[in-house]
Amino acid sequence: MRERKKNRISLLLTIIMVWVMFAMTGCSKEDTDASELKTSAAEKSESEGKAFVLGSEPLSFSFYGNYDWYTMPQWGADQASKWIKENKKVDVTAINSGGAAKTKLSTMIVSNELPDVIWTERDSEIEKLRTAGLLVPLDDYLDKYPNLKKWAGEETLNMLRSPDGMLYQFPNWYTSTPQGNAGYVVNSKIYKELGSPKLETTDDLYAYLKQVKDKYPDVVPFESGEGAAGVDTMYSAFGEGRTAYFTGMIAVPEGNEMKSLFLDPAYRESVQFASRLYREKLMTQDAFTENMDQVSEKLTTGRVAVYASPSPTQLGSRADTALRAKDPEAGYFMIWPIHKAGLDKNKIYPGNYNQLGWNVSVITKAAENPEGIFAFLDWSTGPEGQSTIIWGPEGLYWKGFDAEGSPIFTDKFTSDPVGRNELMDSTADLQWNSNTSFIDTSKMKFEKTLKPEEQNWETRWQSEITWKTQLNSTQFVNLDPTVESEEGIIAQSVQEIYSKARAMSIQNAKSDEEVAAIFDQAEQDAQKVGYAKLLKFKQDRWLENVKKLK
């Protein structure tokens, strides 16, 4: 423990030194006027009043995905980016992290060799880049290139604005409609063989899992997924308006206050329930050690009765296809979220979505043609760009748009699912500016023209269940403090306390009382390191968001 703390302090000092060194270069200036941040290319285009037309001239830029896990596919190797490269004259050069994203970015900052575009989390690190004068404001481009403004809307864009009132972030997977995948997947063959019992309440679930254990000794009754994420999914079952997102915040909104997660009765009860499942071997015993591949293997071989996760649809769909190929009676289906008896089932939210989506792209001052880059990003997030990136060049799996602006899918879309899925997989890591509402509406519109047995598994259950049962968490975004701030250091300590308490209560507690005792101690430990101050910080940020959304 002492060594981990020492390493964490060293890391924080390194980060601080990097930013201090950078500030000393004279590049830092708080709330720099937007006009001073424009590059000569942007100023020239603005003065002429002409929009940049993709394909009229070559556009090249470098791209850095700020993630340890991310390696950008070769641009032009797949059908979609090849078409864009040849027809829109856009070439993208990858700068990869090599598995050490933060270090790589810090090195580029200090050496003044920034990439043209950074694809990254929507967090406090962006504000550091912005206050250092490294980012290009996007406001002057919004009306000239209208897709982002049209599809994201003013409310979403306002939530993305920096303290200086300017917009620097181009969102990815943003949405104006409900979406999300969290929920419960059930093994259909086992369910039928056990008489298709009622699966609505936590009592129903417990009784069902006991039946599974008794009759199917080689089957995992309840699979909680990698990192026991399904335990957080079950939190929603014990309180109306609760969602797994609050466990990530380690805070619970009540009225106009942020309260302690450790003291939340619904959270405690959910962990007590999970602990009971673990003790009685009704839940996977390697919940905290298994990886996604191991979870997938259990699902695709039919050795799971119930699976809960923040996003179970991808593995559920894959497993359903694998099992049905061998046995038409096998497979998986989704159920309405489980709830504690007495609660309103329509106020149970196992997952969440927010209008801002996942992450963002920012254009740096290193870019020679920031307006051209924005024009490309804006095209990418519009109907033609989205259809090309997701389903390939026009004429293959789609051709033209209907009166409502949705792509018209060709016969090949349904007759060649293997080729279509391979193409979609090949561009998955090139989807930097995804427009969730456009994609989901297009998919759903098409799926409804098919017979139920012909519909895509994921799309069917999204339509029937998951999109109807996710909480809009937009008001809770951007609540995290910077890593090196006092609140940031507190947050790291509280996270350690929370992670330890969560694992101990599930794996080691022998009773509900022991679970409660573990969280009592966690609350005391958290308060000692400044939890109250962290909650106040999150509360203030949250209430600011609420004002923006009114």
Coordinates of C-alpha atoms in Angstrom, one line a residue:
M1 CA 0.0 0.0 0.0
R2 CA 2.8 2.4 0.9
E3 CA 4.6 1.7 -2.4
R4 CA 1.3 2.3 -4.4
K5 CA 0.9 5.7 -2.6
K6 CA 4.6 6.5 -3.3
N7 CA 4.1 5.7 -7.0
R8 CA 0.9 7.7 -7.2
I9 CA 2.6 10.7 -5.7
S10 CA 5.5 10.4 -8.1
L11 CA 3.1 10.2 -11.1
L12 CA 1.3 13.3 -9.8
L13 CA 4.5 15.2 -9.5
T14 CA 5.6 14.2 -13.0
I15 CA 2.3 15.5 -14.4
I16 CA 2.6 18.7 -12.5
M17 CA 6.2 19.2 -13.7
V18 CA 5.2 18.6 -17.3
W19 CA 2.5 21.3 -17.2
V20 CA 4.7 23.7 -15.2
M21 CA 7.5 23.3 -17.8
F22 CA 5.0 23.9 -20.5
A23 CA 3.6 27.0 -18.8
M24 CA 7.2 28.4 -18.6
T25 CA 7.5 28.2 -22.3
G26 CA 5.1 31.1 -22.5
C27 CA 2.3 29.2 -24.1
S28 CA -0.2 29.4 -21.2
K29 CA -2.8 32.1 -21.0
E30 CA -6.1 31.8 -19.3
D31 CA -9.2 32.6 -21.3
T32 CA -7.2 33.8 -24.3
D33 CA -9.4 35.7 -26.7
A34 CA -10.7 33.4 -29.4
S35 CA -9.5 35.7 -32.2
E36 CA -5.9 35.3 -31.1
L37 CA -6.2 31.5 -31.3
K38 CA -7.1 31.3 -35.0
T39 CA -4.5 30.1 -37.4
S40 CA -3.6 31.9 -40.5
A41 CA -5.5 29.4 -42.6
A42 CA -8.7 30.0 -40.6
E43 CA -8.3 33.8 -40.8
K44 CA -7.8 33.6 -44.6
S45 CA -10.9 31.5 -45.1
E46 CA -13.0 33.6 -42.8
S47 CA -12.0 36.8 -44.6
E48 CA -12.9 35.3 -47.9
G49 CA -16.2 34.0 -46.5
K50 CA -15.8 30.8 -48.4
A51 CA -16.5 27.3 -46.9
F52 CA -13.8 24.7 -47.4
V53 CA -15.1 22.1 -49.9
L54 CA -14.0 18.5 -49.2
G55 CA -12.4 17.1 -52.3
S56 CA -11.6 20.4 -53.9
E57 CA -8.0 20.1 -52.6
P58 CA -6.0 17.6 -50.6
L59 CA -6.4 17.7 -46.8
S60 CA -3.9 16.0 -44.6
F61 CA -3.7 16.0 -40.8
S62 CA -2.2 13.9 -38.0
F63 CA -4.5 12.2 -35.5
Y64 CA -3.6 11.0 -31.9
G65 CA -5.9 8.7 -30.0
N66 CA -5.2 9.5 -26.3
Y67 CA -5.8 6.0 -25.0
D68 CA -3.4 3.2 -23.9
W69 CA -5.5 0.6 -25.7
Y70 CA -6.1 2.5 -29.0
T71 CA -4.1 1.9 -32.2
M72 CA -5.5 3.6 -35.2
P73 CA -6.1 1.3 -38.2
Q74 CA -4.2 2.3 -41.4
W75 CA -6.1 5.0 -43.2
G76 CA -7.2 3.8 -46.6
A77 CA -6.9 0.1 -45.8
D78 CA -10.7 -0.5 -45.4
Q79 CA -13.3 0.2 -48.0
A80 CA -14.8 3.3 -46.3
S81 CA -11.6 5.3 -45.6
K82 CA -10.2 4.2 -48.9
W83 CA -13.2 5.8 -50.6
I84 CA -12.8 9.0 -48.5
K85 CA -9.1 9.2 -49.3
E86 CA -9.8 8.9 -53.0
N87 CA -13.0 10.9 -53.4
K88 CA -12.7 13.5 -50.6
K89 CA -8.9 13.8 -50.8
V90 CA -8.5 13.4 -47.1
D91 CA -5.5 11.6 -45.7
V92 CA -5.0 11.0 -42.0
T93 CA -1.7 10.1 -40.4
A94 CA -1.8 8.1 -37.1
I95 CA 0.2 9.0 -34.1
N96 CA -0.2 6.1 -31.7
S97 CA 0.3 6.0 -27.9
G98 CA 2.3 2.8 -27.8
G99 CA 0.4 1.8 -24.7
A100 CA 1.4 4.9 -22.7
A101 CA -1.0 7.6 -23.7
K102 CA -0.5 10.2 -20.9
T103 CA 3.3 9.9 -21.2
K104 CA 3.1 10.2 -25.0
L105 CA 0.9 13.3 -24.8
S106 CA 3.1 15.0 -22.2
T107 CA 6.1 14.4 -24.3
M108 CA 4.5 15.9 -27.4
I109 CA 3.5 19.0 -25.4
V110 CA 6.9 19.6 -23.9
S111 CA 8.6 19.1 -27.2
N112 CA 6.1 21.4 -29.0
E113 CA 5.2 18.6 -31.4
L114 CA 1.4 18.4 -31.0
P115 CA -0.7 16.4 -33.4
D116 CA -3.3 18.3 -35.4
V117 CA -6.2 16.4 -33.8
I118 CA -6.4 14.8 -30.4
W119 CA -9.2 12.2 -29.7
T120 CA -9.6 12.0 -25.9
E121 CA -11.8 11.8 -22.9
R122 CA -14.0 14.8 -22.1
D123 CA -12.2 15.7 -18.9
S124 CA -10.1 18.3 -17.2
E125 CA -7.1 17.6 -19.3
I126 CA -8.8 19.4 -22.2
E127 CA -9.0 22.5 -20.0
K128 CA -5.3 22.4 -19.5
L129 CA -4.7 22.4 -23.2
R130 CA -7.2 25.1 -23.7
T131 CA -5.8 27.5 -21.0
A132 CA -2.4 26.8 -22.4
G133 CA -3.6 28.4 -25.7
L134 CA -3.2 25.1 -27.7
L135 CA -6.7 24.6 -29.0
V136 CA -8.6 26.1 -31.8
P137 CA -12.1 27.4 -31.0
L138 CA -14.8 26.0 -33.3
D139 CA -17.6 28.6 -33.0
D140 CA -16.8 30.4 -36.3
Y141 CA -17.3 27.1 -38.2
L142 CA -20.6 26.1 -36.7
D143 CA -22.8 28.0 -39.2
K144 CA -20.6 27.4 -42.2
Y145 CA -20.7 23.6 -41.7
P146 CA -24.1 22.9 -40.2
N147 CA -24.2 19.2 -39.4
L148 CA -22.8 19.4 -35.8
K149 CA -25.1 22.3 -34.9
K150 CA -28.1 20.6 -36.4
W151 CA -27.6 17.1 -34.9
A152 CA -26.1 17.9 -31.5
G153 CA -28.2 21.0 -30.8
E154 CA -27.5 24.2 -28.8
E155 CA -28.1 22.5 -25.4
T156 CA -25.5 19.8 -26.0
L157 CA -23.0 22.3 -27.5
N158 CA -23.4 24.6 -24.5
M159 CA -22.6 21.8 -22.2
L160 CA -19.3 21.3 -24.0
R161 CA -18.3 25.0 -23.9
S162 CA -15.3 26.0 -21.8
P163 CA -15.3 28.7 -19.1
D164 CA -14.4 31.3 -21.7
G165 CA -17.7 30.6 -23.4
M166 CA -16.1 29.1 -26.5
L167 CA -16.5 25.6 -28.0
Y168 CA -13.4 23.6 -28.5
Q169 CA -14.7 20.0 -28.4
F170 CA -16.3 18.0 -31.2
P171 CA -18.4 15.2 -29.6
N172 CA -18.5 11.5 -30.4
W173 CA -21.6 9.3 -30.1
Y174 CA -23.6 12.3 -28.9
T175 CA -27.4 11.9 -29.0
S176 CA -30.7 13.8 -28.9
T177 CA -32.6 10.6 -28.3
P178 CA -32.5 7.9 -25.5
Q179 CA -30.0 5.1 -26.1
G180 CA -27.9 2.6 -24.1
N181 CA -27.5 -1.1 -23.6
A182 CA -27.4 -1.9 -19.9
G183 CA -29.7 -4.7 -18.7
Y184 CA -30.3 -8.4 -18.2
V185 CA -29.8 -11.2 -20.7
V186 CA -31.4 -14.6 -20.1
N187 CA -30.5 -18.0 -21.6
S188 CA -33.7 -19.0 -23.4
K189 CA -33.3 -22.7 -23.4
I190 CA -32.7 -23.0 -19.7
Y191 CA -35.5 -20.5 -19.0
K192 CA -38.0 -22.7 -21.0
E193 CA -36.8 -25.9 -19.4
L194 CA -37.4 -24.4 -16.0
G195 CA -41.0 -23.5 -16.9
S196 CA -40.5 -19.9 -18.0
P197 CA -41.1 -18.5 -14.5
K198 CA -41.8 -14.8 -13.7
L199 CA -38.6 -12.8 -13.7
E200 CA -39.5 -9.4 -12.5
T201 CA -38.4 -8.8 -8.9
T202 CA -35.2 -9.4 -7.0
D203 CA -37.0 -12.2 -5.2
D204 CA -37.9 -13.8 -8.5
L205 CA -34.3 -13.6 -9.7
Y206 CA -33.0 -15.1 -6.5
A207 CA -35.5 -18.0 -6.7
Y208 CA -34.6 -18.6 -10.4
L209 CA -30.9 -18.6 -9.8
K210 CA -31.3 -21.3 -7.1
Q211 CA -33.3 -23.4 -9.5
V212 CA -30.5 -23.1 -12.1
K213 CA -27.9 -24.1 -9.5
D214 CA -29.8 -27.2 -8.5
K215 CA -30.6 -28.4 -12.0
Y216 CA -27.5 -27.2 -14.0
P217 CA -24.3 -27.7 -11.9
D218 CA -22.1 -26.7 -14.9
V219 CA -23.9 -23.5 -15.5
V220 CA -23.1 -20.1 -14.0
P221 CA -26.5 -18.9 -12.6
F222 CA -25.6 -15.2 -12.6
E223 CA -22.7 -13.8 -14.7
S224 CA -21.7 -10.3 -13.6
G225 CA -19.2 -9.7 -16.4
E226 CA -15.7 -8.3 -16.3
G227 CA -14.9 -6.5 -13.1
A228 CA -18.2 -7.6 -11.6
A229 CA -19.8 -4.7 -13.5
G230 CA -23.2 -6.5 -13.4
V231 CA -23.2 -5.9 -9.6
D232 CA -23.4 -2.1 -10.4
T233 CA -26.1 -2.8 -12.9
M234 CA -28.2 -4.5 -10.1
Y235 CA -27.9 -1.3 -8.0
S236 CA -30.8 0.1 -10.0
A237 CA -33.1 -2.7 -8.8
F238 CA -33.1 -1.4 -5.2
G239 CA -34.0 2.2 -5.7
E240 CA -36.1 4.2 -8.1
G241 CA -34.0 6.6 -10.0
R242 CA -30.8 4.9 -9.1
T243 CA -28.3 3.9 -11.8
A244 CA -24.9 2.3 -12.1
Y245 CA -23.5 5.7 -13.2
F246 CA -23.7 6.8 -9.6
T247 CA -21.2 4.1 -8.5
G248 CA -18.7 5.7 -10.9
M249 CA -19.4 9.1 -9.4
I250 CA -19.1 7.5 -5.9
A251 CA -21.9 10.0 -5.1
V252 CA -25.7 10.0 -5.0
P253 CA -27.9 13.0 -5.9
E254 CA -30.7 13.7 -3.4
G255 CA -32.6 16.9 -3.8
N256 CA -29.9 19.6 -4.4
E257 CA -27.2 17.7 -2.7
M258 CA -24.6 15.0 -3.5
K259 CA -24.7 12.4 -0.7
S260 CA -22.3 9.6 0.2
L261 CA -22.7 6.4 -1.9
F262 CA -21.4 4.4 1.1
L263 CA -24.5 5.4 3.2
D264 CA -27.1 5.0 0.4
P265 CA -29.6 2.4 1.6
A266 CA -30.3 1.2 -2.0
Y267 CA -26.6 0.8 -2.8
R268 CA -25.9 -1.2 0.5
E269 CA -28.9 -3.4 -0.2
S270 CA -27.7 -4.1 -3.7
V271 CA -24.2 -5.2 -2.5
Q272 CA -25.8 -7.3 0.2
F273 CA -27.8 -9.0 -2.4
A274 CA -24.7 -9.6 -4.6
S275 CA -22.7 -10.8 -1.6
R276 CA -25.5 -13.3 -0.8
L277 CA -25.4 -14.6 -4.4
Y278 CA -21.6 -14.9 -4.2
R279 CA -21.7 -16.8 -0.9
E280 CA -24.3 -19.2 -2.1
K281 CA -22.4 -19.7 -5.4
L282 CA -25.3 -18.3 -7.4
M283 CA -22.9 -15.8 -9.0
T284 CA -19.7 -16.3 -10.9
Q285 CA -16.8 -17.0 -8.4
D286 CA -14.2 -15.3 -10.6
A287 CA -16.1 -12.0 -10.9
F288 CA -13.1 -9.8 -10.1
T289 CA -10.5 -11.7 -12.1
E290 CA -12.1 -12.8 -15.3
N291 CA -11.6 -10.9 -18.6
M292 CA -14.1 -10.2 -21.4
D293 CA -12.9 -13.2 -23.5
Q294 CA -13.6 -15.6 -20.6
V295 CA -17.1 -14.1 -20.2
S296 CA -17.7 -14.4 -23.9
E297 CA -16.7 -18.0 -23.9
K298 CA -19.1 -18.9 -21.2
L299 CA -21.9 -17.1 -22.9
T300 CA -21.3 -18.6 -26.4
T301 CA -21.2 -22.1 -25.0
G302 CA -24.5 -21.7 -23.2
R303 CA -23.0 -21.9 -19.7
V304 CA -24.7 -18.8 -18.3
A305 CA -28.3 -18.5 -17.2
V306 CA -28.5 -14.8 -16.5
Y307 CA -26.0 -12.1 -17.5
A308 CA -26.1 -8.5 -16.4
S309 CA -23.8 -5.8 -17.6
P310 CA -23.6 -2.1 -18.5
S311 CA -23.5 -3.3 -22.2
P312 CA -24.5 -6.9 -22.6
T313 CA -25.9 -6.6 -26.1
Q314 CA -22.7 -7.2 -28.1
L315 CA -21.7 -10.4 -26.3
G316 CA -25.4 -11.4 -26.0
S317 CA -25.9 -11.1 -29.7
R318 CA -22.7 -13.0 -30.5
A319 CA -23.7 -15.8 -28.1
D320 CA -27.2 -15.9 -29.4
T321 CA -26.0 -16.4 -33.0
A322 CA -23.5 -19.1 -31.9
L323 CA -26.0 -21.1 -30.0
R324 CA -28.8 -20.9 -32.5
A325 CA -26.5 -22.1 -35.2
K326 CA -26.3 -25.4 -33.4
D327 CA -29.8 -25.5 -31.8
P328 CA -32.7 -23.4 -33.0
E329 CA -34.3 -23.6 -29.5
A330 CA -31.2 -22.1 -27.9
G331 CA -30.0 -18.5 -27.6
Y332 CA -30.6 -15.5 -25.4
F333 CA -33.2 -12.8 -24.9
M334 CA -33.5 -9.7 -22.7
I335 CA -36.0 -9.0 -19.9
W336 CA -37.3 -5.8 -18.4
P337 CA -34.9 -4.6 -15.7
I338 CA -35.3 -6.4 -12.4
H339 CA -36.7 -4.4 -9.5
K340 CA -37.3 -4.9 -5.8
A341 CA -40.9 -5.7 -4.9
G342 CA -42.9 -2.5 -4.3
L343 CA -40.9 -0.2 -6.6
D344 CA -42.2 1.2 -9.8
K345 CA -40.6 -0.9 -12.6
N346 CA -40.8 2.1 -14.9
K347 CA -38.4 4.0 -12.7
I348 CA -35.6 1.5 -12.7
Y349 CA -32.6 2.4 -14.8
P350 CA -29.8 -0.2 -15.0
G351 CA -27.8 2.1 -17.3
N352 CA -27.6 5.6 -18.5
Y353 CA -26.9 7.8 -21.5
N354 CA -25.9 11.4 -21.9
Q355 CA -26.5 13.8 -24.7
L356 CA -22.7 14.5 -25.0
G357 CA -21.9 10.9 -25.7
W358 CA -18.6 9.3 -25.1
N359 CA -15.4 11.3 -26.0
V360 CA -14.3 14.3 -28.1
S361 CA -11.9 15.5 -30.8
V362 CA -10.1 18.8 -30.4
I363 CA -8.1 20.6 -33.1
T364 CA -4.8 22.0 -31.9
K365 CA -2.9 25.1 -33.1
A366 CA -0.4 22.8 -34.8
A367 CA -2.9 22.3 -37.6
E368 CA -2.2 24.2 -40.8
N369 CA -5.8 24.1 -41.9
P370 CA -8.1 23.8 -38.8
E371 CA -11.1 24.9 -40.8
G372 CA -10.5 22.1 -43.3
I373 CA -10.3 19.6 -40.5
F374 CA -13.5 20.9 -39.0
A375 CA -15.2 20.6 -42.4
F376 CA -14.1 16.9 -42.5
L377 CA -15.3 16.2 -39.0
D378 CA -18.6 18.0 -39.7
W379 CA -19.1 16.0 -42.9
S380 CA -18.2 12.8 -41.0
T381 CA -21.0 13.4 -38.5
G382 CA -23.6 14.2 -41.2
P383 CA -25.7 11.6 -43.1
E384 CA -23.2 10.9 -45.9
G385 CA -20.2 10.7 -43.7
Q386 CA -22.0 8.5 -41.1
S387 CA -23.4 6.2 -43.7
T388 CA -19.9 5.9 -45.4
I389 CA -18.0 5.3 -42.2
I390 CA -20.5 2.8 -40.7
W391 CA -21.8 1.0 -43.8
G392 CA -19.2 1.7 -46.5
P393 CA -19.2 3.7 -49.7
E394 CA -22.5 4.4 -51.3
G395 CA -23.7 1.7 -53.7
L396 CA -22.6 -1.2 -51.7
Y397 CA -24.9 -1.6 -48.7
W398 CA -26.8 1.6 -49.1
K399 CA -27.7 3.9 -51.9
G400 CA -29.2 7.4 -51.5
F401 CA -31.5 8.7 -48.8
D402 CA -35.3 8.6 -48.3
A403 CA -37.5 11.6 -47.8
E404 CA -36.7 11.6 -44.1
G405 CA -32.9 11.6 -44.6
S406 CA -32.3 8.0 -43.7
P407 CA -30.1 5.8 -45.9
I408 CA -31.8 3.4 -48.3
F409 CA -30.3 0.0 -47.7
T410 CA -29.7 -2.2 -50.7
D411 CA -30.6 -5.9 -50.9
K412 CA -26.9 -6.7 -50.2
F413 CA -27.4 -5.3 -46.7
T414 CA -29.5 -8.3 -45.8
S415 CA -28.2 -10.9 -48.2
D416 CA -24.5 -10.4 -47.2
P417 CA -24.5 -10.1 -43.4
V418 CA -21.0 -11.5 -43.1
G419 CA -19.4 -9.0 -45.5
R420 CA -21.4 -6.2 -44.0
N421 CA -20.3 -7.0 -40.5
E422 CA -16.7 -7.4 -41.5
L423 CA -16.8 -3.9 -43.1
M424 CA -18.5 -2.4 -40.0
D425 CA -15.8 -4.1 -37.8
S426 CA -13.0 -2.7 -40.0
T427 CA -14.2 0.9 -39.4
A428 CA -15.1 0.6 -35.7
D429 CA -11.9 2.3 -34.6
L430 CA -12.4 5.1 -37.2
Q431 CA -15.7 6.3 -35.7
W432 CA -14.5 9.5 -34.1
N433 CA -17.5 11.7 -34.7
S434 CA -20.4 9.3 -34.5
N435 CA -24.0 10.7 -34.5
T436 CA -26.0 8.3 -32.4
S437 CA -29.4 9.6 -33.3
F438 CA -28.8 9.3 -37.0
I439 CA -27.3 5.8 -36.8
D440 CA -29.9 4.4 -34.4
T441 CA -32.9 5.9 -36.2
S442 CA -31.6 4.5 -39.5
K443 CA -31.0 1.1 -38.1
M444 CA -34.3 0.9 -36.3
K445 CA -36.3 2.2 -39.2
F446 CA -34.8 -0.6 -41.4
E447 CA -35.2 -3.3 -38.8
K448 CA -38.9 -2.6 -38.4
T449 CA -39.4 -3.6 -42.0
L450 CA -38.2 -7.1 -41.2
K451 CA -39.9 -10.1 -39.5
P452 CA -38.9 -10.5 -35.8
E453 CA -36.8 -13.5 -36.5
E454 CA -34.9 -11.6 -39.2
Q455 CA -34.2 -8.6 -37.1
N456 CA -30.7 -7.9 -35.7
W457 CA -30.6 -9.2 -32.1
E458 CA -29.1 -6.1 -30.6
T459 CA -31.4 -3.7 -32.4
R460 CA -34.5 -5.6 -31.4
W461 CA -33.8 -5.5 -27.7
Q462 CA -32.6 -2.0 -27.8
S463 CA -35.9 -1.0 -29.3
E464 CA -38.0 -3.1 -27.0
I465 CA -36.2 -2.7 -23.7
T466 CA -32.8 -1.0 -23.3
W467 CA -33.5 2.4 -24.8
K468 CA -36.6 2.7 -22.7
T469 CA -34.8 1.9 -19.5
Q470 CA -31.7 4.1 -19.4
L471 CA -31.4 7.3 -17.3
N472 CA -30.5 10.6 -19.0
S473 CA -27.4 11.5 -17.0
T474 CA -26.4 14.6 -19.0
Q475 CA -26.7 16.7 -15.8
F476 CA -23.9 14.7 -14.1
V477 CA -21.2 15.0 -16.7
N478 CA -17.9 16.8 -16.1
L479 CA -18.0 16.5 -12.3
D480 CA -14.4 15.2 -11.9
P481 CA -11.7 17.5 -10.5
T482 CA -8.2 17.7 -12.1
V483 CA -5.9 14.9 -11.0
E484 CA -3.3 17.2 -9.3
S485 CA -5.9 19.4 -7.5
E486 CA -6.7 18.9 -3.8
E487 CA -10.1 17.4 -4.7
G488 CA -8.4 15.3 -7.4
I489 CA -6.1 13.7 -4.8
I490 CA -9.0 13.2 -2.5
A491 CA -10.9 11.5 -5.3
Q492 CA -8.1 9.0 -5.9
S493 CA -8.0 8.1 -2.2
V494 CA -11.8 7.7 -2.1
Q495 CA -11.7 5.5 -5.2
E496 CA -9.2 3.2 -3.5
I497 CA -11.4 3.0 -0.4
Y498 CA -14.5 2.3 -2.6
S499 CA -12.9 -0.4 -4.7
K500 CA -11.5 -2.2 -1.6
A501 CA -14.9 -2.0 0.2
R502 CA -16.8 -3.2 -2.9
A503 CA -14.6 -6.2 -3.4
M504 CA -14.4 -7.2 0.3
S505 CA -18.2 -6.9 0.8
I506 CA -18.9 -9.2 -2.1
Q507 CA -16.1 -11.7 -1.7
N508 CA -15.5 -11.8 2.0
A509 CA -18.6 -10.8 3.9
K510 CA -20.4 -13.6 5.6
S511 CA -23.7 -11.7 6.2
D512 CA -25.6 -8.6 5.5
E513 CA -24.4 -7.2 8.7
E514 CA -20.8 -7.6 7.7
V515 CA -21.5 -5.8 4.4
A516 CA -23.0 -2.9 6.4
A517 CA -20.0 -2.9 8.7
I518 CA -17.6 -2.7 5.7
F519 CA -19.4 0.3 4.3
D520 CA -19.6 2.0 7.7
Q521 CA -15.8 1.7 7.9
A522 CA -15.4 2.9 4.3
E523 CA -17.5 6.0 5.1
Q524 CA -15.3 6.8 8.1
D525 CA -12.1 6.3 6.0
A526 CA -13.4 8.4 3.2
Q527 CA -14.4 11.3 5.4
K528 CA -10.9 11.2 6.9
V529 CA -9.3 11.9 3.5
G530 CA -11.8 14.7 2.6
Y531 CA -14.8 13.0 1.1
A532 CA -17.1 15.8 2.2
K533 CA -15.0 18.3 0.2
L534 CA -15.1 16.1 -2.9
L535 CA -18.9 15.7 -2.6
K536 CA -19.3 19.5 -2.3
F537 CA -17.1 20.0 -5.4
K538 CA -19.2 17.5 -7.4
Q539 CA -22.4 19.1 -6.1
D540 CA -21.4 22.6 -7.2
R541 CA -20.4 21.3 -10.7
W542 CA -23.6 19.4 -11.0
L543 CA -25.8 22.3 -10.1
E544 CA -24.0 24.4 -12.7
N545 CA -24.9 21.8 -15.3
V546 CA -28.5 21.9 -14.2
K547 CA -28.6 25.6 -14.9
K548 CA -27.1 25.1 -18.4
L549 CA -29.8 22.5 -19.2
K550 CA -32.7 24.7 -18.2

